[in-house]
Structure formats: structure tokens, C-alpha cells
CSV table of C-alpha atoms in Angstrom, one decimal:
chain,number,residue,atom,x,y,z
A,615,LEU,CA,-4.2,-37.5,17.4
A,616,GLY,CA,-4.2,-41.1,18.8
A,617,ASN,CA,-1.9,-41.7,21.8
A,618,GLN,CA,-0.3,-38.3,21.5
A,619,TRP,CA,-3.5,-36.5,22.7
A,620,GLY,CA,-2.8,-35.2,26.2
A,621,ALA,CA,0.7,-36.7,26.3
A,622,GLU,CA,3.4,-34.6,28.0
A,623,VAL,CA,5.7,-32.9,25.5
A,624,SER,CA,9.4,-32.9,26.3
A,625,ARG,CA,11.6,-29.8,26.2
A,626,SER,CA,13.5,-31.1,23.1
A,627,GLU,CA,10.2,-31.7,21.3
A,628,ARG,CA,9.0,-28.2,22.2
A,629,ALA,CA,12.3,-26.8,20.8
A,630,ASP,CA,11.8,-28.8,17.6
A,631,VAL,CA,8.3,-27.3,17.2
A,632,ALA,CA,9.5,-23.8,17.9
A,633,GLY,CA,12.3,-24.2,15.4
A,634,GLY,CA,9.8,-25.6,12.8
A,635,MET,CA,7.5,-22.6,13.3
A,636,ARG,CA,10.4,-20.1,12.9
A,637,GLU,CA,11.4,-21.9,9.7
A,638,LEU,CA,7.8,-21.8,8.4
A,639,GLY,CA,7.5,-18.1,9.3
A,640,SER,CA,10.8,-17.4,7.4
A,641,HIS,CA,9.4,-19.2,4.3
A,642,LEU,CA,6.1,-17.3,4.5
A,643,LEU,CA,8.0,-14.0,4.7
A,644,GLN,CA,10.1,-14.9,1.7
A,645,THR,CA,7.0,-15.8,-0.2
A,646,LEU,CA,5.3,-12.5,0.8
A,647,ASP,CA,8.2,-10.5,-0.6
A,648,GLY,CA,8.0,-8.1,2.3
A,649,PHE,CA,8.8,-7.8,6.0
A,650,VAL,CA,6.8,-7.7,9.3
A,651,PHE,CA,7.4,-4.9,11.8
A,652,VAL,CA,6.0,-4.0,15.2
A,653,VAL,CA,6.2,-0.3,16.3
A,654,ALA,CA,5.2,1.2,19.6
A,655,SER,CA,3.1,4.3,19.8
A,656,ASP,CA,6.2,6.4,20.3
A,657,ALA,CA,7.6,5.0,17.0
A,658,LYS,CA,10.2,2.7,18.6
A,659,ILE,CA,10.8,-0.4,16.5
A,660,MET,CA,10.0,-3.3,18.8
A,661,TYR,CA,10.5,-6.0,16.2
A,662,ILE,CA,11.3,-6.2,12.4
A,663,SER,CA,11.9,-9.3,10.4
A,664,GLU,CA,15.2,-10.2,8.8
A,665,THR,CA,13.6,-9.8,5.4
A,666,ALA,CA,13.7,-6.0,5.8
A,667,SER,CA,17.3,-6.2,4.6
A,668,VAL,CA,16.1,-7.6,1.3
A,669,GLN,CA,13.8,-4.5,0.8
A,670,LEU,CA,15.9,-1.8,2.4
A,671,GLY,CA,19.5,-3.0,2.8
A,672,LEU,CA,19.2,-2.3,6.6
A,673,SER,CA,19.8,-5.1,9.0
A,674,GLN,CA,17.4,-6.4,11.7
A,675,VAL,CA,20.0,-5.5,14.4
A,676,GLU,CA,20.4,-2.0,13.1
A,677,LEU,CA,16.7,-1.2,13.0
A,678,THR,CA,15.4,-2.9,16.2
A,679,GLY,CA,15.2,-0.5,19.2
A,680,ASN,CA,15.6,2.6,17.1
A,681,SER,CA,12.9,5.2,16.2
A,682,LEU,CA,11.0,4.5,13.0
A,683,TYR,CA,11.3,8.3,12.3
A,684,ASP,CA,15.1,7.8,11.8
A,685,TYR,CA,14.3,5.8,8.6
A,686,VAL,CA,11.1,7.5,7.3
A,687,HIS,CA,11.2,10.4,4.9
A,688,PRO,CA,10.9,13.7,6.9
A,689,ASN,CA,7.8,14.7,4.9
A,690,ASP,CA,6.1,11.5,6.0
A,691,HIS,CA,6.7,12.0,9.8
A,692,GLU,CA,3.4,13.8,10.4
A,693,GLU,CA,1.4,11.2,8.6
A,694,MET,CA,3.2,8.4,10.4
A,695,GLN,CA,2.5,10.0,13.8
A,696,ALA,CA,-1.2,10.1,12.9
A,697,ILE,CA,-1.1,6.4,11.9
A,698,LEU,CA,0.5,5.5,15.3
A,699,THR,CA,-1.6,7.6,17.6
A,700,GLN,CA,-4.9,8.9,15.9
A,701,LEU,CA,-8.0,7.0,17.1
A,702,PRO,CA,-11.6,7.1,15.7
A,703,GLU,CA,-13.9,9.4,17.6
A,704,GLY,CA,-16.1,7.8,20.2
A,705,LEU,CA,-13.9,4.7,20.4
A,706,GLN,CA,-13.5,5.1,24.2
A,707,GLN,CA,-17.3,5.0,24.7
A,708,ASN,CA,-18.2,2.3,22.1
A,709,CYS,CA,-15.5,-0.3,22.6
A,710,ALA,CA,-15.9,-3.5,24.4
A,711,HIS,CA,-13.5,-5.0,26.9
A,712,GLY,CA,-10.4,-6.7,25.7
A,713,GLU,CA,-8.2,-6.0,22.7
A,714,ILE,CA,-9.1,-3.8,19.8
A,715,GLU,CA,-7.6,-3.8,16.3
A,716,ILE,CA,-7.9,-0.8,14.0
A,717,ALA,CA,-7.0,-1.4,10.4
A,718,ARG,CA,-4.2,0.6,8.9
A,719,SER,CA,-3.1,0.8,5.2
A,720,PHE,CA,-0.6,3.5,4.0
A,721,PHE,CA,2.3,4.3,1.8
A,722,VAL,CA,5.5,5.5,3.4
A,723,ARG,CA,9.0,6.4,2.1
A,724,MET,CA,11.7,4.6,3.9
A,725,LYS,CA,15.5,4.9,3.7
A,726,CYS,CA,17.0,2.4,1.3
A,727,VAL,CA,20.8,1.7,1.1
A,728,LEU,CA,20.7,-1.1,-1.5
A,729,ALA,CA,22.8,-0.8,-4.6
A,730,LYS,CA,20.8,0.9,-7.3
A,731,ARG,CA,20.5,-2.3,-9.4
A,732,ASN,CA,18.8,-4.1,-6.5
A,733,ALA,CA,16.9,-1.3,-4.9
A,734,GLY,CA,14.1,-0.9,-7.4
A,735,LEU,CA,12.8,2.6,-7.8
A,736,THR,CA,14.3,5.0,-5.2
A,737,THR,CA,14.2,8.8,-5.0
A,738,GLY,CA,16.9,10.6,-2.9
A,739,GLY,CA,17.7,7.4,-1.1
A,740,TYR,CA,14.1,6.6,-0.1
A,741,LYS,CA,11.9,3.8,-1.4
A,742,VAL,CA,8.1,3.8,-1.3
A,743,LEU,CA,6.6,0.9,0.6
A,744,HIS,CA,3.0,-0.2,0.9
A,745,CYS,CA,2.2,-1.1,4.6
A,746,SER,CA,-0.9,-2.8,5.9
A,747,GLY,CA,-1.8,-4.1,9.3
A,748,TYR,CA,-3.5,-2.9,12.4
A,749,LEU,CA,-3.1,-0.6,15.4
A,750,LYS,CA,-3.6,-2.7,18.6
A,751,LEU,CA,-5.3,-1.3,21.7
A,752,LYS,CA,-6.1,-2.8,25.0
A,753,HIS,CA,-9.1,-1.8,27.0
A,754,TYR,CA,-8.8,-1.6,30.8
A,755,SER,CA,-11.6,-1.1,33.4
A,756,LEU,CA,-10.4,0.9,36.4
A,757,GLU,CA,-12.0,0.3,39.8
A,758,ASN,CA,-12.4,3.2,42.2
A,759,ALA,CA,-11.1,5.6,39.6
A,760,PRO,CA,-12.6,8.9,38.3
A,761,TYR,CA,-12.7,7.3,34.8
A,762,GLU,CA,-14.7,4.2,33.8
A,763,SER,CA,-12.0,2.8,31.6
A,764,CYS,CA,-9.0,3.6,29.5
A,765,LEU,CA,-7.3,2.5,26.3
A,766,GLN,CA,-3.6,1.5,26.1
A,767,ASN,CA,-2.1,1.9,22.7
A,768,LEU,CA,0.1,-1.2,22.3
A,769,GLY,CA,1.4,-0.2,18.9
A,770,LEU,CA,1.3,-1.0,15.2
A,771,VAL,CA,1.7,-4.5,13.6
A,772,ALA,CA,2.1,-4.3,9.9
A,773,VAL,CA,3.6,-5.8,6.8
A,774,GLY,CA,5.6,-3.6,4.4
A,775,HIS,CA,6.4,-4.5,0.8
A,776,SER,CA,7.8,-2.8,-2.3
A,777,LEU,CA,5.6,-1.7,-5.1
A,778,PRO,CA,6.0,-3.4,-8.5
A,779,PRO,CA,8.6,-1.9,-10.9
A,780,SER,CA,7.4,0.8,-13.2
A,781,SER,CA,9.3,-0.2,-16.3
A,782,ILE,CA,7.1,-2.1,-18.8
A,783,THR,CA,10.2,-4.2,-19.7
A,784,GLU,CA,10.4,-5.4,-16.1
A,785,ILE,CA,6.8,-6.7,-15.9
A,786,LYS,CA,5.3,-9.7,-17.6
A,787,MET,CA,2.1,-8.3,-19.2
A,788,HIS,CA,-0.7,-10.9,-18.9
A,789,ILE,CA,-3.9,-10.8,-21.0
A,790,ASN,CA,-5.8,-9.0,-18.2
A,791,MET,CA,-3.3,-6.1,-18.0
A,792,PHE,CA,-2.8,-2.9,-19.9
A,793,MET,CA,-0.4,0.0,-19.5
A,794,PHE,CA,-0.8,3.8,-20.0
A,795,ARG,CA,1.3,6.9,-19.7
A,796,ALA,CA,-0.3,10.1,-18.5
A,797,GLN,CA,0.6,13.6,-17.6
A,798,LEU,CA,0.7,14.4,-13.9
A,799,ASP,CA,-3.0,15.3,-13.9
A,800,PHE,CA,-3.9,11.8,-15.3
A,801,LYS,CA,-4.5,13.1,-18.8
A,802,MET,CA,-3.5,10.0,-20.9
A,803,ILE,CA,-0.9,10.4,-23.6
A,804,PHE,CA,-0.3,6.7,-24.5
A,805,LEU,CA,-2.1,3.4,-24.0
A,806,ASP,CA,-1.2,-0.1,-25.2
A,807,SER,CA,-3.5,-2.0,-27.5
A,808,ARG,CA,-4.8,-4.4,-24.8
A,809,VAL,CA,-7.1,-1.7,-23.5
A,810,SER,CA,-9.4,-2.2,-26.5
A,811,VAL,CA,-9.9,-5.9,-25.7
A,812,LEU,CA,-10.5,-5.2,-22.0
A,813,THR,CA,-12.7,-2.1,-22.2
A,814,GLY,CA,-13.9,-1.7,-25.8
A,815,TYR,CA,-12.1,1.6,-26.2
A,816,GLU,CA,-9.4,2.1,-28.9
A,817,PRO,CA,-6.3,3.8,-27.5
A,818,GLN,CA,-6.9,6.9,-29.7
A,819,GLU,CA,-10.3,7.4,-28.1
A,820,LEU,CA,-8.8,7.8,-24.7
A,821,ILE,CA,-5.7,9.9,-25.5
A,822,GLU,CA,-5.9,13.5,-24.4
A,823,LYS,CA,-8.7,12.6,-22.0
A,824,THR,CA,-8.3,12.3,-18.2
A,825,LEU,CA,-8.6,9.0,-16.4
A,826,TYR,CA,-11.3,10.5,-14.2
A,827,ASN,CA,-13.6,10.7,-17.2
A,828,PHE,CA,-13.8,6.9,-17.3
A,829,VAL,CA,-14.0,6.1,-13.6
A,830,HIS,CA,-17.3,5.2,-11.9
A,831,VAL,CA,-18.5,8.3,-10.0
A,832,ALA,CA,-18.7,6.3,-6.7
A,833,ASP,CA,-15.0,5.5,-7.0
A,834,VAL,CA,-13.6,9.0,-8.0
A,835,MET,CA,-12.7,10.0,-4.4
A,836,HIS,CA,-10.7,6.7,-3.9
A,837,LEU,CA,-8.8,7.5,-7.0
A,838,ARG,CA,-8.3,11.1,-6.0
A,839,VAL,CA,-6.7,10.0,-2.7
A,840,ALA,CA,-4.4,7.6,-4.5
A,841,HIS,CA,-3.5,10.4,-7.0
A,842,HIS,CA,-2.6,12.7,-4.2
A,843,GLN,CA,-0.3,10.0,-2.6
A,844,LEU,CA,1.3,9.4,-6.0
A,845,LEU,CA,2.2,13.1,-6.4
A,846,LEU,CA,3.6,13.3,-2.9
A,847,LYS,CA,5.5,10.0,-2.8
A,848,GLY,CA,6.2,9.0,-6.4
A,849,GLN,CA,4.5,5.6,-6.3
A,850,VAL,CA,1.1,4.2,-5.3
A,851,THR,CA,-1.2,1.2,-5.5
A,852,THR,CA,-4.8,2.2,-5.9
A,853,LYS,CA,-7.8,0.6,-4.3
A,854,TYR,CA,-10.1,-1.4,-6.5
A,855,TYR,CA,-12.1,0.9,-8.7
A,856,ARG,CA,-14.6,0.6,-11.6
A,857,LEU,CA,-13.4,1.6,-15.0
A,858,LEU,CA,-16.3,2.3,-17.4
A,859,CYS,CA,-16.4,0.4,-20.7
A,860,LYS,CA,-17.4,1.7,-24.2
A,861,GLY,CA,-20.3,-0.6,-24.6
A,862,GLY,CA,-21.7,0.1,-21.2
A,863,GLY,CA,-21.0,-1.4,-17.8
A,864,TRP,CA,-17.6,-1.5,-16.1
A,865,VAL,CA,-14.7,-3.7,-15.1
A,866,TRP,CA,-13.0,-3.7,-11.7
A,867,VAL,CA,-9.4,-2.5,-11.9
A,868,GLN,CA,-6.4,-2.0,-9.7
A,869,SER,CA,-3.5,0.2,-10.8
A,870,TYR,CA,0.1,0.4,-9.9
A,871,ALA,CA,1.3,3.9,-10.8
A,872,THR,CA,4.8,5.5,-10.8
A,873,ILE,CA,6.0,9.0,-11.5
A,874,VAL,CA,8.9,9.0,-14.0
A,875,HIS,CA,11.4,11.8,-13.8
A,876,ASN,CA,13.1,13.7,-16.6
A,877,SER,CA,16.6,12.3,-16.9
A,878,ARG,CA,18.1,15.8,-17.5
A,879,SER,CA,16.2,18.0,-15.0
A,880,SER,CA,15.1,15.3,-12.5
A,881,ARG,CA,11.7,17.0,-12.5
A,882,PRO,CA,8.5,14.8,-12.6
A,883,HIS,CA,7.9,14.1,-16.3
A,884,CYS,CA,4.9,11.7,-16.5
A,885,VAL,CA,3.0,8.9,-14.8
A,886,VAL,CA,3.3,5.3,-15.9
A,887,SER,CA,0.5,3.0,-14.8
A,888,VAL,CA,0.2,-0.8,-15.0
A,889,ASN,CA,-3.5,-1.7,-14.7
A,890,TYR,CA,-4.8,-5.1,-13.7
A,891,VAL,CA,-8.4,-5.8,-14.9
A,892,LEU,CA,-9.8,-8.1,-12.3
A,893,THR,CA,-13.3,-9.0,-13.6
A,894,ASP,CA,-15.3,-9.4,-16.8
A,895,ILE,CA,-17.6,-6.6,-17.7
A,896,HIS,CA,-20.4,-6.0,-15.2
A,897,GLU,CA,-23.8,-4.6,-16.2
A,898,ARG,CA,-22.8,-4.8,-19.9
A,899,GLY,CA,-24.9,-2.5,-22.0
A,900,VAL,CA,-25.8,-0.2,-19.0
A,901,GLN,CA,-24.6,3.3,-19.6
A,902,VAL,CA,-23.2,4.8,-16.5
A,903,THR,CA,-22.8,8.6,-16.2
A,904,HIS,CA,-19.1,9.5,-16.6
A,905,SER,CA,-17.5,11.6,-13.9
A,906,ALA,CA,-16.5,14.1,-16.6
A,907,ARG,CA,-17.0,17.2,-14.5
A,908,PHE,CA,-14.4,16.1,-12.0
A,909,VAL,CA,-11.5,18.6,-12.0
A,910,CYS,CA,-8.2,17.6,-10.6
A,911,THR,CA,-7.2,20.4,-8.2
A,912,PHE,CA,-3.6,19.3,-7.5
A,913,SER,CA,-0.9,21.7,-8.4
A,914,ASN,CA,2.6,20.9,-9.5
A,915,GLU,CA,3.8,22.0,-6.1
A,916,ASP,CA,2.2,18.9,-4.6
A,917,SER,CA,4.4,16.7,-6.7
A,918,LEU,CA,7.9,15.5,-5.9
């Protein structure tokens, strides 16, 4: 730091630093391919970055100060309210003084007014976004009050971004990726040839079988939750899960799944999933019991 350590900073220098930080923040948001937003517990949008216009076609000025519910799909309002207000049981008693952050990760359909060629996948004017961040709370101690302390809900701070496109022609398929098409219950009807290199299974060995048959039993519930979100909202990114391999062991996988609609009837037709294999085979040669008895209980009424 040399002679600058402890030196007084002029107003113009502070302005230059602030401008540089804003520019850096803008570059980071562009790289992130998403937008940052801050929402109060009553769903009022306190701040949203300019990059929201790239994802939704809605300007920062238009969104700021309005209710998030004005832009969220009506069927997602109840879930959004829970995300903004629901707290873990016992938090009041167990929390320490100061600020508390509760992790939030969710999928929400938001209004999108971009031209169709730029909007990506939209259904009825809404686009599925994956949002992750935290609910921020502040802990107060109250003197001479009937309560020992209280929690103030400061709101949600999160990043929202679009899911990858569903069309195989829009995605560059790397050597650690494979694609499958499946019925709405995840019974596979087509797989590309890369699956054999990555898992040992030939495509014909997996066709007419459900994905659940080849998922590590400890990860079935994670996949089930993602499946439910997919049927409700049309797109989903799964958590990491273990896909069992033919020769024993498993690979860690993350899937980006989309429901494709029939062009004539507009009814849900099938699921297209692009799958990223993230590791080499673990525990090669160890046979893990398949979760073959898992039965998908979702009905077609749960779908879009």
C-alpha cells in the first residue's frame, strides 16, 4: 500500500472507486447471465438489476417498487409467499444475535415480454427462472419487554437466471453429456449414443424403463421433487444425483429437463433432458440396489 495507507481519499477519488465498482458489478452480472433482485417480505421489489430486461424484457424502472406477485405466475404465488415468509421451526430460540441468512433455491414462472426468438422457452407469456439466494433476518434483543427477542424479516436477496434451451440443436454437446427423451413419468423412449460411453448401458437397454430404476436410492426423493417441479412449471434443473452404471458403481449427474408440447394440441407431449455427467465412475464394480420399486404417483393433472 506504500504511502497511500491511511491517506485521506478525496471526494473525486471516492466517486471514481464507486464508478469502478458499479462497472465491475455490471460486468459480473453480464457474465452471470442473470439478474440480482431484492424483495421485501411483503413481496415489494426493493431492487432489481438492469439485466432483468435481458431475461424478461421488463425494465428496471418498471419493476422496482412494484409487487413481485404482479409478475409471477398466479399458480406460483403460494409457493412464493412461503419462500418470503416461512421460517424453520425453533429459529427464534436457537438463533444468535445479529443477522441470519436462510438459503433459498426455487423455480418460479415470471412474466416475459421478449420477442419469441429472444425469449427462449415461454408458456403463456411466462418463463421459468431458477432463483437462488437467501432470506435475511435480523435478531433484536428487547429490554423491559415481555419477549426476550424478536426477528425482523429483511427480505430475500437472490439471483435469477434462465434455464438452458431444450432443443438439442441449440446446445453444444460435450463428451460428458448425453440426452434422452422420456414420457411424462420419466419412462425413457430415446437416448443418444453417448450414454453407453458414460454409463456402460446401450440405449436399447434403457428404453421403456423409467429413469428412477437407475438412480441411487438415496437420491430418489431429490429427483422426485425435481420431477414434480417439472410437471408443474415446464422446466427444471435437478440437484446432483447418482446415476447407476452397468458395470457397478455410479456417476454424479445433473439434468436440465424441459416438457415439450404437442404442436397441434398444445398438450404436454414428452420430456427432453440434457444430462451432464460430472465425475468418473465411483465404486466401479460395486453393484448398488436399484430403486426399481419406486412408483411415480404424479397424475397428468399435475402437469401443465
